[in-house]
Amino acid sequence: MALLSVEDLEVRFFTRRATIHAVNGISFDLDAGETLGVVGESGCGKSVSSLAMLGILPKTGRITRGEVRFGDRDLVKLKDADLREIRGRDIGMVFQDPMTSLNPVLKVGDQVTEVLRKHLDMDKDGARREAVAVLDRVGIPHASERVYDYPHQFSGGMRQRVMIAMAIACRPKILIADEPTTALDVTIQAQILDLLKGLVKEEGMGLILITHDLGVVAGICERTHVMYAGRFVETAPTNELFDRPRHPYTLGLLRSVPRLDASQKEKLIPIPGAPPDLSILREGCSFAPRCPYATDESRERTPMLEGIDGPMHRVACWNPVPDAEVATVASSSLEASGS
Amino acid sequence: MLKYIVRRLILTVPILLGLSILVFLFVRALPGGPAIALLGERATQESVEQIEEELGLDRPLPVQYLSYLRNILSGDLGSSVSTRRPIVDELKQRFPATFELAAMAMLFAVAAGIPLGYVAAKRYQGVLDNVSLVASLIGISFPVFFLALLMKYVFAVKLGWLPTVGRIDVTRSLEHPTGFYLLDAIIAGDGEAFVDVLEHLIMPAIALGTIPLAIVARITRAAVLDVLGEDYVRTAKAKGLDPSVVDRRHVLRNAMLPVVTVIGLQTGLLLTGAVLTETVFSFPGLGSWILNAIRFRDYAVIQGGILFFAGMFIVVNLLVDISYAFLNPRIRYR
Ligand SMILES: Nc1ncnc2c1ncn2[C@@H]1O[C@H](COP(=O)(O)OP(=O)(O)OP(=O)(O)O)[C@@H](O)[C@H]1O
Ligand SMILES: [Mg+2]
């Protein structure tokens, strides 16, 4: 049985002006020790889905449908008091911006100990020792002294290590990392990703890695979900997704981000157009207005995720990019850049 | 931290010096003069000159200032022209009165304002939020003396619940070793006197504290709303902390930073408010004293009093900055 099983999760924001359809029915399983990537452009609902799973949506947001099964419980139906026992203990979360995600007026050590004391019933000294140990583990030098420092005395990368320390302090079964490296510079990014990779391996944690950067999932994730306008549009083992993207959006994403392994000449082609307005929920594929392969059917009926090239690779598209064409498109972009 | 405090203390020296010059010049720029004030409009030229010579007012300004400064430094602020009493003595007697009043007013403002602002923020745009918003607007725009008169009329004159004037019932005998009557009552172990002093304080303190109360409530509300949207509050929730812990450790502690600054500023402004309130309730504090001094062109009292007010303002600000530094590590470690 999967460690975490999300079933048809739907999240909406009810604001004064409009209803925002932020997440429109996503489903996935996470196994113990598995590393899952979720990629997509800004605003596609990545953060909202993870906040929804933990029950910490902003006030205007509500889960309107679906289940989040963890063990034998559905987190969506859980009382907040019970959910609080799970947050921080069984499921840890790391946020995007380490500069603003730590409390500026509390010592770093206290921010780590408070989660230990809440969940593990430790006394002050025990929690302090454990905090030093966990900070040491995430690679903070002189951790036993640095617990007395404040966040502003740490660099961005070190702060993100502190965030990770807080998230893994109670040895959670699941770690959700929402763009953990986006706010950091490239060398630090690599260090943080290495750290996460190592921790997941040692602890056997399930990791959900949220990012808009395909380079990040390529390095770590066994499986990757591509998200667009609140839905998963393609899901596959990461290698396969990179080699044979079948959804036009995935292909577009791949061609619009620089890749370390790409040849110098390969030109970046941005996806034309902008993501749809989430306050209007239309029938049809939400990518259709930007899609070169779109047909009348795409515009009228919403495609569901369905197996393609075997059960592991699934795509929600009426006209998946033909296998052969993936190569042609790639080479034609090469030619275009040559001329 | 100690270094920070010492640096702040050293900084106050030039401020106080500059201030003493300003006050010195300001007083001399007032129309009329102490001789006229003492002798009346129809005094002869000679008697005016004689008085001025007696008071040293005929000497060049820098000389006057230097001797004034020398006296201040030796703890001598001169004597009142009208009562002939040393100003220091008068200060010793009146400062505790105003301090007690201001402390009670601020206590009232903070004790009510912070919870009110906090609750309003938590019920953002709810009924309670809107009610408190309107109430605080009224509180801010209500003239202090009008409120004081109104309260005096209703609770003292009509209902007779509270005394109208002074700090203590005139028939009561209480030793005053400190001049802080509440403290004196405690020292004497006189419970009745304590209650009596408290009853005399209630109305002036509320009148004086209303504006700070409204301002503290509004700033608290704004600060809490601000902090509730911060990433670190989301982090705290993601850790599974109880809502009360999130609020206390993460929300309130950060929201208090702007509130403390405002409390300090309001405490400074309270001293001006005290002039009106003390007059309405015939409260023998610094405010009514200075008001009288201005009326009688009592140079020495105005000089001494304003300098003292300014000194208090600086001390209050220093205390605020220090407590701010305590609350905010980013300042402490600069
Ligand atoms: N508090 C809110 N009220 C209304 N709409 C919201 C709120 N928070 C998020 N949304 C909407 O939900 C959608 C998804 O937002 P989300 O933060 O999940 O995007 P994301 O994929 O994480 O993007 P990014 O890469 O920028 O972090 C967005 O369109 C956003 O406008
Ligand atoms: Mg996000």
XYZ file of C-alpha atoms and ligand atoms in Angstrom:
705
model
C 0.000 0.000 0.000
C 1.157 3.485 -0.796
C 2.418 5.676 2.007
C 0.380 8.613 0.823
C -2.416 8.414 -1.651
C -4.020 11.507 -3.076
C -7.279 10.940 -4.859
C -8.986 13.521 -7.051
C -7.951 16.478 -4.908
C -9.703 19.707 -5.747
C -8.972 23.094 -4.148
C -10.775 26.349 -4.702
C -10.326 29.855 -3.427
C -13.463 31.783 -2.726
C -12.504 35.411 -2.953
C -14.802 38.365 -3.164
C -14.289 38.807 -6.842
C -14.139 35.261 -8.097
C -13.772 31.588 -7.409
C -10.265 30.442 -8.273
C -10.024 26.855 -9.438
C -6.492 26.370 -8.196
C -6.347 22.567 -8.125
C -8.733 20.572 -10.260
C -8.565 16.933 -9.325
C -5.066 15.556 -8.945
C -4.313 11.981 -7.961
C -1.052 10.284 -7.142
C 0.565 7.727 -4.874
C 3.770 8.120 -2.964
C 5.585 5.034 -1.725
C 8.023 4.883 1.133
C 11.473 5.849 -0.077
C 10.115 7.132 -3.347
C 11.036 10.513 -4.756
C 8.363 12.243 -6.699
C 8.701 15.369 -8.767
C 5.966 17.866 -9.510
C 6.818 20.420 -12.173
C 4.885 23.209 -13.775
C 4.870 26.913 -14.469
C 4.281 29.481 -11.787
C 0.664 29.557 -10.661
C -0.263 26.069 -11.794
C -1.207 25.024 -8.272
C 1.876 23.229 -6.962
C 2.095 25.035 -3.652
C -1.632 25.071 -3.127
C -1.828 21.300 -3.505
C 0.854 20.730 -0.909
C -0.660 23.215 1.540
C -4.013 21.508 1.026
C -2.545 18.105 1.856
C -1.297 19.489 5.179
C -4.491 21.391 5.871
C -2.792 24.789 6.017
C -4.469 26.562 3.126
C -4.983 30.308 3.450
C -8.362 31.298 4.897
C -10.115 31.720 1.561
C -9.011 28.328 0.266
C -10.976 25.108 0.700
C -10.649 21.521 -0.353
C -13.851 20.973 -2.274
C -13.351 17.368 -3.276
C -11.037 14.413 -2.923
C -9.090 12.432 -0.382
C -5.602 12.482 1.027
C -5.097 9.040 2.475
C -2.232 8.615 4.892
C -2.189 5.209 6.522
C -5.789 4.401 7.258
C -6.841 7.998 7.624
C -8.162 10.631 5.257
C -6.398 13.868 6.112
C -9.138 15.894 4.463
C -11.696 14.676 6.986
C -9.426 14.889 10.007
C -10.050 17.372 12.811
C -7.423 20.088 12.942
C -6.129 18.892 16.311
C -5.479 15.418 14.867
C -3.988 16.870 11.725
C -1.581 18.899 13.831
C -0.206 15.678 15.256
C 0.682 14.611 11.726
C 2.033 17.911 10.480
C 5.668 18.308 11.385
C 5.832 14.792 12.764
C 4.840 12.427 9.959
C 4.919 14.952 7.169
C 7.575 17.632 7.104
C 7.563 20.584 4.800
C 10.275 22.831 3.396
C 9.278 26.102 1.800
C 10.628 28.120 -1.046
C 12.067 31.227 0.527
C 14.424 30.566 3.435
C 14.819 34.321 3.964
C 11.206 34.762 5.025
C 10.234 31.286 6.198
C 12.112 31.447 9.489
C 10.887 33.560 12.372
C 13.301 36.524 12.620
C 12.920 37.026 16.378
C 13.445 33.454 17.548
C 16.785 31.751 17.927
C 17.338 29.080 15.335
C 17.728 26.441 18.028
C 14.366 27.335 19.536
C 12.718 27.020 16.169
C 14.015 23.491 15.870
C 13.309 22.488 19.452
C 9.712 23.659 19.370
C 8.810 21.055 16.786
C 10.666 18.360 18.725
C 8.979 19.299 21.972
C 5.546 19.410 20.412
C 5.741 15.984 18.817
C 8.305 13.891 20.634
C 7.561 14.799 24.212
C 11.158 15.781 24.882
C 12.359 17.887 27.772
C 14.254 21.085 27.186
C 17.739 19.638 27.344
C 16.922 16.576 25.311
C 15.323 18.712 22.625
C 18.330 21.023 22.614
C 20.734 18.111 22.132
C 18.572 16.659 19.412
C 18.343 20.048 17.690
C 22.116 20.311 17.633
C 22.332 16.801 16.238
C 19.865 17.445 13.465
C 21.423 20.801 12.542
C 24.736 19.010 12.413
C 23.203 16.428 10.148
C 22.020 18.941 7.606
C 25.534 20.312 7.451
C 25.518 23.393 9.683
C 29.049 23.887 10.987
C 29.465 24.429 14.738
C 25.822 23.544 15.277
C 26.174 23.512 19.060
C 26.991 27.221 19.018
C 24.814 28.236 16.137
C 21.610 27.153 17.854
C 21.885 30.417 19.790
C 22.010 32.528 16.638
C 19.140 34.241 14.883
C 18.117 33.597 11.276
C 19.595 36.856 10.011
C 23.008 35.611 11.062
C 22.795 32.792 8.520
C 23.279 32.868 4.762
C 20.444 31.837 2.461
C 21.796 28.354 1.922
C 22.370 27.847 5.637
C 18.870 29.053 6.397
C 17.472 26.525 3.977
C 19.468 23.874 5.822
C 17.827 25.063 9.028
C 14.415 24.764 7.351
C 15.264 21.233 6.303
C 16.467 20.448 9.818
C 13.135 21.601 11.220
C 11.246 19.542 8.680
C 13.157 16.319 9.315
C 13.708 16.768 13.054
C 10.930 14.345 13.980
C 12.009 11.854 11.309
C 8.869 12.199 9.215
C 7.800 9.540 6.775
C 7.152 12.130 4.118
C 8.971 15.300 3.204
C 7.368 17.872 0.960
C 9.857 20.334 -0.466
C 8.214 23.236 -2.251
C 10.814 24.817 -4.519
C 13.525 24.339 -1.917
C 16.253 25.735 -4.144
C 14.510 28.407 -6.184
C 15.670 31.283 -4.012
C 19.283 30.094 -3.860
C 22.194 30.545 -6.211
C 23.311 27.702 -8.403
C 26.143 26.175 -6.392
C 24.091 26.302 -3.210
C 21.171 24.741 -5.106
C 23.282 21.727 -5.917
C 24.379 21.355 -2.291
C 20.835 21.516 -0.984
C 19.633 18.985 -3.540
C 22.481 16.662 -2.598
C 21.527 17.031 1.025
C 17.897 16.165 0.299
C 18.933 13.221 -1.817
C 21.156 11.892 0.949
C 18.537 12.343 3.661
C 15.858 10.597 1.665
C 18.136 7.679 1.069
C 19.267 7.331 4.681
C 15.843 7.781 6.208
C 13.782 6.003 3.611
C 11.506 9.018 3.497
C 9.078 9.619 0.695
C 9.922 12.937 -0.936
C 7.652 15.167 -2.949
C 9.818 17.684 -4.706
C 7.948 20.620 -6.152
C 9.722 22.784 -8.663
C 9.378 24.668 -11.893
C 12.898 23.647 -12.804
C 13.168 20.459 -14.818
C 16.880 20.316 -14.101
C 16.057 19.762 -10.446
C 13.762 16.772 -10.953
C 16.182 15.252 -13.445
C 18.776 14.879 -10.726
C 16.630 13.345 -8.015
C 13.147 12.187 -8.882
C 12.272 8.695 -9.950
C 8.909 9.777 -11.155
C 7.663 13.142 -12.298
C 4.241 14.681 -12.631
C 3.771 17.601 -14.953
C 1.159 20.037 -13.715
C -0.771 22.555 -15.736
C -3.647 24.766 -14.588
C -4.363 22.671 -11.530
C -4.189 19.287 -13.246
C -1.573 16.657 -13.904
C -1.176 16.471 -17.665
C 1.575 13.909 -17.858
C 3.236 11.519 -15.480
C 6.094 9.158 -16.149
C 9.396 7.864 -14.822
C 11.653 10.895 -15.019
C 14.037 9.473 -17.612
C 11.215 8.508 -19.868
C 9.601 11.888 -19.489
C 12.776 13.583 -20.593
C 13.414 11.198 -23.460
C 9.895 10.813 -24.740
C 7.628 13.616 -23.577
C 4.187 12.952 -25.023
C 2.231 15.957 -23.837
C 2.808 19.056 -25.930
C 3.133 21.080 -22.714
C 5.869 18.813 -21.373
C 7.677 19.091 -24.661
C 7.313 22.842 -24.513
C 8.662 22.897 -20.980
C 11.633 20.788 -21.935
C 12.490 23.072 -24.788
C 12.054 26.254 -22.797
C 14.504 25.494 -19.998
C 18.255 25.399 -20.329
C 19.678 21.976 -19.654
C 23.175 21.242 -18.540
C 23.432 18.311 -20.916
C 22.080 20.196 -23.911
C 24.344 21.204 -26.742
C 25.292 24.834 -26.933
C 23.377 25.332 -30.109
C 20.047 24.040 -28.896
C 17.806 27.020 -28.830
C 15.394 27.794 -26.019
C 11.874 28.101 -27.286
C 9.442 29.652 -24.875
C 5.877 28.350 -24.842
C 3.733 30.983 -26.536
C 0.807 32.521 -24.669
C 0.028 32.536 -20.962
C -1.566 30.070 -18.529
C -5.355 30.253 -18.405
C -7.373 32.366 -16.032
C -8.216 30.006 -13.191
C -11.358 31.884 -12.244
C -13.070 30.380 -15.280
C -13.362 26.620 -15.537
C -13.903 25.617 -19.164
C -14.573 22.304 -20.798
C -11.736 21.072 -22.906
C -7.994 20.807 -22.459
C -6.758 23.878 -20.626
C -3.559 23.883 -22.660
C -5.422 23.946 -25.993
C -5.173 27.731 -26.550
C -1.379 27.492 -26.480
C -1.042 24.126 -28.167
C 0.107 23.628 -31.758
C -1.527 20.171 -31.812
C -4.915 21.280 -30.561
C -8.024 20.108 -32.401
C -11.715 20.803 -31.973
C -11.905 17.817 -29.677
C -9.201 19.306 -27.428
C -11.223 22.427 -27.073
C -14.473 20.632 -26.265
C -13.680 17.682 -24.075
C -11.364 17.550 -21.107
C -8.811 14.773 -21.540
C -8.104 12.359 -18.660
C -4.774 10.850 -17.735
C -4.451 7.613 -19.657
C -1.703 5.069 -20.124
C 0.508 5.459 -23.139
C 3.616 3.392 -23.871
C 2.702 1.107 -20.969
C 1.040 1.738 -17.593
C 3.883 3.781 -16.084
C 3.606 6.584 -18.590
C 0.318 8.415 -18.618
C -0.773 11.499 -20.453
C -3.905 13.630 -20.561
C -4.033 14.600 -24.194
C -6.221 13.839 -27.201
C -3.295 14.245 -29.564
C -0.113 13.184 -27.821
C 3.060 14.196 -29.572
C 3.977 11.212 -31.799
C 7.113 9.434 -30.745
C 8.839 10.123 -34.046
C 7.985 13.763 -33.947
C 9.663 14.396 -30.610
C 12.945 13.759 -32.390
C 12.030 15.775 -35.483
C 10.923 18.724 -33.437
C 14.145 18.619 -31.505
C 16.246 18.480 -34.649
C 14.226 21.165 -36.393
C 14.869 23.447 -33.480
C 18.529 22.685 -33.965
C 18.313 23.674 -37.612
C 16.431 26.825 -36.755
C 19.151 27.905 -34.423
C 21.787 27.129 -37.042
C 20.317 29.392 -39.718
C 23.528 44.860 24.232
C 25.364 46.841 26.915
C 27.387 48.523 24.215
C 24.188 49.496 22.488
C 22.762 51.041 25.646
C 25.957 52.951 26.409
C 26.073 54.288 22.868
C 22.491 55.428 23.121
C 23.191 57.111 26.456
C 26.173 59.011 25.074
C 24.027 60.154 22.185
C 21.567 61.798 24.539
C 24.182 64.266 25.846
C 24.351 66.499 22.760
C 20.592 66.216 22.401
C 20.043 67.486 25.922
C 22.578 70.295 25.432
C 20.941 71.457 22.226
C 17.625 71.234 23.908
C 18.677 73.381 26.844
C 19.815 76.092 24.404
C 16.526 75.938 22.540
C 14.462 76.150 25.694
C 16.622 78.970 27.014
C 16.162 81.030 23.851
C 12.514 80.133 23.451
C 11.611 81.390 26.874
C 13.350 84.682 26.224
C 11.482 85.099 22.970
C 8.147 85.067 24.732
C 6.421 88.471 24.668
C 6.383 90.386 27.925
C 8.824 89.351 30.606
C 9.048 88.155 34.169
C 9.382 91.662 35.538
C 6.208 92.737 33.802
C 4.524 89.571 34.938
C 5.569 90.193 38.511
C 4.967 93.920 38.675
C 2.029 94.257 36.347
C 1.552 96.218 33.120
C 1.979 99.625 34.702
C 5.347 99.033 36.373
C 7.856 101.834 36.135
C 10.943 101.544 33.987
C 13.224 101.604 37.043
C 11.458 98.896 38.983
C 11.513 96.681 35.885
C 15.244 97.232 35.489
C 15.819 96.579 39.132
C 14.009 93.264 39.030
C 15.831 92.280 35.837
C 19.144 93.039 37.453
C 18.162 91.003 40.481
C 17.323 88.079 38.241
C 20.433 88.543 36.109
C 18.399 89.207 32.993
C 20.461 92.281 32.076
C 23.591 90.278 31.339
C 24.521 89.158 27.790
C 22.674 85.997 26.678
C 25.730 83.687 26.464
C 26.700 84.626 30.003
C 23.161 83.983 31.191
C 23.150 80.637 29.441
C 26.476 79.508 30.848
C 25.548 80.315 34.405
C 22.199 78.629 33.780
C 23.973 75.526 32.495
C 26.381 75.513 35.441
C 23.427 75.633 37.806
C 21.607 72.813 36.033
C 24.658 70.602 36.217
C 24.929 71.213 39.932
C 21.280 70.279 40.306
C 20.003 73.778 40.751
C 17.208 74.738 38.382
C 16.603 78.059 40.069
C 13.510 79.193 41.885
C 10.062 80.080 40.770
C 9.669 83.819 40.401
C 6.114 83.763 41.667
C 6.326 81.318 44.573
C 10.034 81.690 45.353
C 10.207 77.920 45.848
C 13.150 76.023 44.384
C 12.116 74.367 41.146
C 13.782 71.113 42.103
C 11.561 70.863 45.168
C 8.496 71.519 43.082
C 9.592 68.887 40.572
C 10.114 66.335 43.298
C 6.574 66.879 44.417
C 4.851 67.112 41.053
C 6.723 64.593 38.971
C 5.442 61.580 40.954
C 1.890 62.831 40.448
C 2.212 63.065 36.688
C 4.201 59.861 36.526
C 1.496 57.988 38.376
C -1.147 59.450 36.122
C 0.776 58.714 32.934
C 1.642 55.200 34.038
C -1.975 54.416 34.815
C -3.123 55.944 31.539
C -0.602 53.913 29.573
C -1.405 50.783 31.517
C -5.026 51.264 30.608
C -4.166 51.941 26.957
C -1.871 48.926 26.600
C -3.878 46.471 28.669
C -6.996 47.205 26.648
C -5.490 48.235 23.315
C -3.348 45.195 22.558
C -6.030 42.552 23.195
C -8.573 44.667 21.324
C -6.338 45.085 18.289
C -5.393 41.429 18.373
C -8.976 40.219 18.492
C -9.949 42.628 15.734
C -7.192 41.250 13.525
C -8.192 37.661 14.183
C -11.771 38.541 13.268
C -10.612 40.529 10.283
C -13.575 42.241 8.620
C -15.941 40.628 11.076
C -18.455 42.546 13.169
C -16.072 42.944 16.077
C -13.351 44.234 13.806
C -15.605 46.880 12.324
C -17.029 47.933 15.677
C -13.583 48.359 17.175
C -12.419 50.228 14.101
C -15.214 52.770 14.445
C -14.772 52.968 18.209
C -11.077 53.640 17.884
C -11.754 56.338 15.315
C -14.076 58.028 17.752
C -11.501 57.556 20.503
C -8.809 59.237 18.462
C -10.898 62.191 17.387
C -12.489 62.897 20.766
C -10.893 65.956 22.422
C -9.222 64.962 25.666
C -10.532 67.841 27.733
C -14.068 67.278 26.505
C -13.936 63.640 27.452
C -12.479 64.616 30.824
C -15.235 67.139 31.472
C -17.904 64.707 30.353
C -16.628 61.966 32.634
C -16.288 64.354 35.507
C -19.854 65.520 35.021
C -21.351 62.040 34.729
C -19.364 59.978 37.222
C -18.410 62.597 39.795
C -21.075 65.257 39.716
C -24.197 63.305 38.680
C -23.535 59.812 39.991
C -21.090 60.719 42.724
C -19.148 57.487 42.200
C -15.742 59.060 41.937
C -13.992 62.068 43.456
C -13.734 65.189 41.319
C -10.401 66.783 42.095
C -6.914 66.198 43.438
C -4.861 63.098 44.103
C -6.238 62.108 47.472
C -9.018 63.032 49.850
C -7.860 66.216 51.616
C -8.984 64.958 55.024
C -6.870 61.817 54.766
C -3.475 61.831 56.415
C -0.833 59.806 54.632
C 2.927 60.077 54.905
C 4.609 60.791 51.586
C 8.121 59.393 51.703
C 8.232 58.821 47.931
C 5.629 61.183 46.565
C 4.147 58.334 44.563
C 0.909 58.116 46.499
C 0.081 54.560 45.490
C 3.507 53.526 46.685
C 3.191 55.618 49.817
C -0.100 53.929 50.655
C 1.515 50.528 50.218
C 4.445 51.528 52.417
C 2.055 52.770 55.076
C 0.053 49.574 54.712
C -3.033 51.721 54.350
C -5.482 49.873 52.107
C -8.123 52.541 52.310
C -5.715 55.240 51.241
C -4.618 53.064 48.327
C -8.177 52.710 47.101
C -8.729 56.398 47.615
C -5.686 57.318 45.515
C -6.756 54.834 42.879
C -10.226 56.350 42.734
C -8.684 59.748 42.188
C -6.613 58.331 39.354
C -9.282 56.440 37.436
C -10.961 59.242 35.534
C -7.866 61.286 34.698
C -6.096 58.110 33.595
C -8.945 57.015 31.350
C -9.309 60.479 29.876
C -5.609 60.643 29.237
C -5.341 57.055 28.019
C -8.163 57.032 25.492
C -6.201 58.305 22.523
C -3.221 56.037 23.168
C -5.666 53.168 23.637
C -7.229 53.759 20.246
C -3.855 54.134 18.566
C -2.339 51.081 20.233
C -5.374 49.033 19.218
C -5.153 50.119 15.595
C -1.428 49.557 15.332
C -1.745 46.150 16.980
C -4.471 45.195 14.555
C -2.452 46.282 11.545
C 0.708 44.603 12.814
C -1.026 41.313 13.588
C -2.709 41.286 10.182
C 0.668 41.884 8.618
C 2.403 39.143 10.517
C -0.410 36.618 9.943
C 0.465 36.730 6.254
C 4.168 36.099 6.818
C 5.852 32.964 5.565
C 7.197 32.058 8.985
C 3.675 31.823 10.354
C 2.905 29.299 7.638
C 6.089 27.478 8.647
C 4.939 27.404 12.259
C 1.620 25.922 11.194
C 3.362 23.350 9.023
C 5.236 22.219 12.118
C 1.927 21.256 13.681
C 2.204 23.734 16.544
C -0.966 24.514 18.457
C -2.726 27.705 17.363
C -2.085 29.322 20.741
C 1.640 28.671 20.387
C 1.671 29.966 16.835
C -0.055 33.124 18.004
C 2.076 33.730 21.051
C 5.535 32.796 19.851
C 5.304 33.628 16.210
C 2.565 36.161 15.591
C 2.481 38.351 18.696
C 6.211 38.518 19.238
C 6.735 39.923 15.799
C 3.649 42.108 15.868
C 4.850 43.728 19.101
C 7.773 45.427 17.354
C 5.813 48.312 15.805
C 3.488 48.391 18.813
C 6.339 49.050 21.225
C 7.510 51.984 19.144
C 4.042 53.451 19.156
C 3.664 52.949 22.886
C 6.861 54.916 23.384
C 5.780 57.763 21.161
C 2.399 57.871 22.853
C 3.975 57.953 26.286
C 5.910 61.013 25.185
C 2.772 62.645 23.851
C 0.917 61.746 27.021
C 2.911 64.446 28.775
C 1.267 67.072 26.630
C -2.124 65.505 27.133
C -1.474 65.702 30.854
C -1.653 69.503 30.730
C -5.348 69.396 29.810
C -6.351 66.461 31.945
C -4.585 67.739 35.042
C -6.252 71.092 34.649
C -9.747 69.603 34.399
C -9.245 67.403 37.457
C -7.126 69.948 39.396
C -4.478 67.272 39.538
C -1.309 68.735 41.078
C 1.130 67.438 38.476
C 3.642 68.868 36.050
C 1.060 69.779 33.430
C -0.977 72.173 35.524
C 2.235 73.569 36.980
C 3.712 74.465 33.595
C 0.429 75.879 32.389
C 0.462 78.260 35.334
C 4.092 79.117 34.780
C 3.399 80.101 31.202
C 0.531 82.262 32.339
C 2.828 84.094 34.798
C 5.908 84.162 32.556
C 7.780 82.279 35.213
C 10.962 81.834 33.152
C 12.742 79.558 35.544
C 9.772 77.227 35.912
C 9.107 77.105 32.166
C 12.768 76.473 31.484
C 13.112 73.844 34.164
C 9.788 72.237 33.403
C 10.237 71.985 29.664
C 13.764 70.729 30.076
C 12.462 68.114 32.452
C 9.675 67.134 30.050
C 12.193 66.840 27.253
C 14.493 64.810 29.447
C 11.652 62.434 30.234
C 10.812 62.194 26.574
C 14.390 61.196 25.858
C 14.427 58.673 28.676
C 11.160 57.162 27.468
C 12.552 56.932 23.969
C 15.697 55.324 25.242
C 13.662 52.748 27.138
C 11.603 52.085 24.039
C 14.668 51.626 21.893
C 16.194 49.284 24.413
C 13.082 47.167 24.716
C 12.803 47.210 20.934
C 16.331 45.918 20.714
C 15.438 43.222 23.195
C 12.527 42.168 21.027
C 14.334 42.487 17.732
C 17.602 40.601 17.384
C 18.337 42.237 14.043
C 18.945 45.522 15.874
C 20.711 44.062 18.851
C 23.481 42.536 16.813
C 24.285 45.380 14.501
N -4.817 33.034 -1.062
C -5.184 32.883 -2.353
N -6.315 33.451 -2.795
C -6.697 33.311 -4.077
N -6.021 32.622 -4.993
C -4.892 32.031 -4.632
C -4.399 32.127 -3.284
N -3.246 31.440 -3.205
C -3.022 30.938 -4.439
N -4.006 31.277 -5.300
C -4.105 30.908 -6.714
O -3.903 29.544 -6.844
C -3.164 29.263 -8.001
C -2.061 28.317 -7.688
O -1.110 28.937 -6.866
P 0.201 28.199 -6.357
O 0.799 29.079 -5.323
O -0.137 26.826 -5.980
O 1.100 28.201 -7.633
P 2.513 27.495 -7.782
O 2.363 26.455 -8.799
O 3.029 27.101 -6.474
O 3.356 28.674 -8.393
P 4.828 29.160 -8.028
O 5.738 28.429 -8.918
O 4.768 30.621 -8.366
O 5.044 28.915 -6.571
C -2.661 30.589 -8.530
O -3.338 30.893 -9.713
C -2.999 31.580 -7.477
O -3.453 32.764 -8.062
Mg 4.595 27.833 -5.205
